[in-house]
CSV table of C-alpha atoms in Angstrom, one decimal:
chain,number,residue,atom,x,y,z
V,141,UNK,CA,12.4,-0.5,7.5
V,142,UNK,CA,15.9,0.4,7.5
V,143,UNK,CA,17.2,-0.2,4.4
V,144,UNK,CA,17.3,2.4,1.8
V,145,UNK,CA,19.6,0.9,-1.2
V,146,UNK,CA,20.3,-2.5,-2.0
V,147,UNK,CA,23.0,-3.4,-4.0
V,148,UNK,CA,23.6,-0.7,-5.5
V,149,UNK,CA,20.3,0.4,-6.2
V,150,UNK,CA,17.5,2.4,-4.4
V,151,UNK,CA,14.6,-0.4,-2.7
V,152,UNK,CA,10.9,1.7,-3.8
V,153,UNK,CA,8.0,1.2,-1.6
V,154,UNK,CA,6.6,-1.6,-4.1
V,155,UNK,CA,9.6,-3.7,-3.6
V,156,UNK,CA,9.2,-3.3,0.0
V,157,UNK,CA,5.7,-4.1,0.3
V,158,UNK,CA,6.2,-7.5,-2.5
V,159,UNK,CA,9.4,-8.2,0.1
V,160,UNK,CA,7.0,-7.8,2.8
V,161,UNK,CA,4.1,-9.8,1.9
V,162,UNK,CA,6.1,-12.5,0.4
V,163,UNK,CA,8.3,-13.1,3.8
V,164,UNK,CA,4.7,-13.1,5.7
V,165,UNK,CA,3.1,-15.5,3.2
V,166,UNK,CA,6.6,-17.7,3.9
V,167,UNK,CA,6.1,-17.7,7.7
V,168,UNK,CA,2.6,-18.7,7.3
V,169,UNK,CA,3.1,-21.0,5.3
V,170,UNK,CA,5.4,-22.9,7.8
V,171,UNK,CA,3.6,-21.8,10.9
V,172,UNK,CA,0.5,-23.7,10.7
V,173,UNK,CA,-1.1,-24.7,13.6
V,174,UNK,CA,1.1,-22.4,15.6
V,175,UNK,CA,-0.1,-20.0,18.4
V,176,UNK,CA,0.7,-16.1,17.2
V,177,UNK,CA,3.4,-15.8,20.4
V,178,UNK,CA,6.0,-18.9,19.1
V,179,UNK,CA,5.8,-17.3,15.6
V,180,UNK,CA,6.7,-14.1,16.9
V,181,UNK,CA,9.7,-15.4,18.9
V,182,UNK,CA,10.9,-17.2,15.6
V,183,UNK,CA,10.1,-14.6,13.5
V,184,UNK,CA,10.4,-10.5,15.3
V,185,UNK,CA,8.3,-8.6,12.6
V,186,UNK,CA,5.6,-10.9,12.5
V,187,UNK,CA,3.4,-9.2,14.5
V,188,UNK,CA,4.2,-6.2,12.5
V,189,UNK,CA,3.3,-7.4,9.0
V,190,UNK,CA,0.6,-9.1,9.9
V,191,UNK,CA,-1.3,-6.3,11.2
V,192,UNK,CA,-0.1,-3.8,8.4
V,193,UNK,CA,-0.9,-6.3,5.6
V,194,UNK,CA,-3.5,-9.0,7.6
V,195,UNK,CA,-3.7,-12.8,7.4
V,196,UNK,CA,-2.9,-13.5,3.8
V,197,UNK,CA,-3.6,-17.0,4.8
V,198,UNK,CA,-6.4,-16.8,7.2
V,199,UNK,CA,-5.9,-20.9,7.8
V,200,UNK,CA,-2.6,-20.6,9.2
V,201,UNK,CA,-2.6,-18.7,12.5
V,202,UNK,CA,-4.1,-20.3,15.7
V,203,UNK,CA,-4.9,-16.9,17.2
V,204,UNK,CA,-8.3,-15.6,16.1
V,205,UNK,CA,-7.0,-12.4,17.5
V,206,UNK,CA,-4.6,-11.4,16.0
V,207,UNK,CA,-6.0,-12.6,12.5
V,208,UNK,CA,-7.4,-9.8,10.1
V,209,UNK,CA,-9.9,-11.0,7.9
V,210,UNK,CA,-9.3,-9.1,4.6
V,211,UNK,CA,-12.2,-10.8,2.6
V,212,UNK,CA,-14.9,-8.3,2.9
V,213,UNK,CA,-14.9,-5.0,1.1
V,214,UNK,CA,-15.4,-2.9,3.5
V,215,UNK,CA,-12.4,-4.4,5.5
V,216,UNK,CA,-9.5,-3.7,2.9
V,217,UNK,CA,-10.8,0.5,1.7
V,218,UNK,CA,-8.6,3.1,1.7
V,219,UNK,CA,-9.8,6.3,3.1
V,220,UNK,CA,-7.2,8.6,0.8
V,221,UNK,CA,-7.3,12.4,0.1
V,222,UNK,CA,-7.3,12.9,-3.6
V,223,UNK,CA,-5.6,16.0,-5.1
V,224,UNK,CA,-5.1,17.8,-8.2
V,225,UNK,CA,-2.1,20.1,-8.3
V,226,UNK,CA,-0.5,22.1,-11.3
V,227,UNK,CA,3.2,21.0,-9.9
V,228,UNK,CA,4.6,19.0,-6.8
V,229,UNK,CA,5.8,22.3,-5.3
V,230,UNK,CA,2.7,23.8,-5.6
V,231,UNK,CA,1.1,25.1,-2.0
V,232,UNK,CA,-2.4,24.4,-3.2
V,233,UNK,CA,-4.2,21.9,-4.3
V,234,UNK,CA,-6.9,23.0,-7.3
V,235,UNK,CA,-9.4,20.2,-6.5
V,236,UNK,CA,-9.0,18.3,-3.2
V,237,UNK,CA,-11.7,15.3,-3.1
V,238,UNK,CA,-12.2,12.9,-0.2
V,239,UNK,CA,-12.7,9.2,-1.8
V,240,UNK,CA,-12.8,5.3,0.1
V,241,UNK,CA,-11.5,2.8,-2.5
V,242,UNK,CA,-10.3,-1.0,-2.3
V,243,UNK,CA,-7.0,-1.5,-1.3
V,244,UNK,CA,-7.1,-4.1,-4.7
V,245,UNK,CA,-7.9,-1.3,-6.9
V,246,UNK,CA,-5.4,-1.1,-9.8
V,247,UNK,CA,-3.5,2.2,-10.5
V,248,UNK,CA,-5.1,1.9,-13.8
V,249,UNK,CA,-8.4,1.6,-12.6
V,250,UNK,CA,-7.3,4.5,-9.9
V,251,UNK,CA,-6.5,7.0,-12.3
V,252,UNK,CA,-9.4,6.3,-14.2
V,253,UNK,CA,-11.5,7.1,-11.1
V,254,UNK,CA,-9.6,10.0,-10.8
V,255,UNK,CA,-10.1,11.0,-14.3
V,256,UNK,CA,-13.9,11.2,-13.6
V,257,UNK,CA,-13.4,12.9,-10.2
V,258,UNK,CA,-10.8,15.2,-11.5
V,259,UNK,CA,-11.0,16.0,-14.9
V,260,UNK,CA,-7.7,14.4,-16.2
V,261,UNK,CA,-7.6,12.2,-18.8
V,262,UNK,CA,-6.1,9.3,-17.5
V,263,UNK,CA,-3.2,8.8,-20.0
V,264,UNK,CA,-1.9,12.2,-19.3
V,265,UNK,CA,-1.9,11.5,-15.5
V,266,UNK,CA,1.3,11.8,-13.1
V,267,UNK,CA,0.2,10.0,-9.4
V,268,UNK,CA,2.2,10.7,-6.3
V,269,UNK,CA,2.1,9.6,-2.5
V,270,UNK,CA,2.6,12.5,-0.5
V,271,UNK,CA,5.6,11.6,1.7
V,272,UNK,CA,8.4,13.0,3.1
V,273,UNK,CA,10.6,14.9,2.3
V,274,UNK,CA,9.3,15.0,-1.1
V,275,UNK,CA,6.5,12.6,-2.9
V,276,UNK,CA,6.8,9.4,-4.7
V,277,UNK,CA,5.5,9.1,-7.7
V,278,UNK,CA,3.1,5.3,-8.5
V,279,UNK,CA,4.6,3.3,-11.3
V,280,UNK,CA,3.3,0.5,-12.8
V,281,UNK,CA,-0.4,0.8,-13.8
V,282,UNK,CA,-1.3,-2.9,-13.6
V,283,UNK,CA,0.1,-3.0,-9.4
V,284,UNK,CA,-2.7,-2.6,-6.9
V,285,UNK,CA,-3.0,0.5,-5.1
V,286,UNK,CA,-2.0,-2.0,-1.9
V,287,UNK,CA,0.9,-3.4,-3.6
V,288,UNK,CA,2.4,0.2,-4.5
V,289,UNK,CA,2.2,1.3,-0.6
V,290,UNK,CA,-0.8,3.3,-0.1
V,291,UNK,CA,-1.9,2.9,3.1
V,292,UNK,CA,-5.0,3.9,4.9
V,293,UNK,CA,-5.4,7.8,5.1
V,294,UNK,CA,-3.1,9.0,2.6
V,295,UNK,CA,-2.8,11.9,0.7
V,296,UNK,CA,-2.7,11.5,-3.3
V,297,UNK,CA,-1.9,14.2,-5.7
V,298,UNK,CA,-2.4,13.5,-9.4
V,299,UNK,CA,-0.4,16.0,-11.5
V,300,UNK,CA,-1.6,17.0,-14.8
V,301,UNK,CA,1.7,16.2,-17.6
């Protein structure tokens, strides 16, 4: 993922991933009854997205292989780091808490796990991805945490505002 700014304006992570998973769902949905190999030839980052964001149409792709079945639970957690810092600059984290939660977990319903592992109130929560060079903070409390970018052994740091 090379691009940075699109007309004009700066493409976030959640605009990438939507991007993302709408271009897969398109090639699946014209790709049914293909093997995985001719879709790839037609298509370069299909391999790619479908195994950062699995089958999203688990009927379409002739390849048992290379399908990821995303319908169990345990098959779509996050294994995240959980952190409460008193600023983004901060060295230390005050509470640092290991957690596994669905990848289809709501930010809203995310910070209001993190209220009861923390101790913030959830209103007056700020939620970052650790990234470099500096975090990104998670917008839009209705997205899933999937959605927003989170991936799979990521740290978190929920800032008290």
């Amino acid at each position: 993922p090379r691009l940075k700014r699109l007309n004009g304006s700066t493409v976030t992570q959640k605009e990438r991933t939507d991007a993302e998973i709408g271009y897969l769902t398109s090639i699946l949905g014209e790709a049914v009854g293909k093997e995985v190999k001719a879709i790839a030839e037609e298509h370069p980052r299909f391999p790619e997205l479908l195994k950062s964001y699995g089958n999203v149409n688990l009927s379409a792709v002739g390849s048992a292989s290379a399908q990821t079945d995303r319908t169990t639970i345990s098959k779509t957690l996050l294994s995240l780091q959980v952190a409460s810092v008193a600023s983004l600059g901060a060295g230390e984290a005050l509470k640092t808490v290991k957690k596994k939660v669905p990848s289809h977990l709501t930010l809203a319903k995310f910070k209001t796990l993190c209220q009861r592992l923390l101790g913030i109130a959830a209103g007056s929560q700020a939620v970052y991805i650790k990234r470099e060079p500096e975090p990104e903070e998670l917008l839009h409390d209705e997205d899933t945490l999937q959605q927003l970018g989170v991936c799979d052994g990521q740290s978190i740091l929920v800032l008290e505002v």
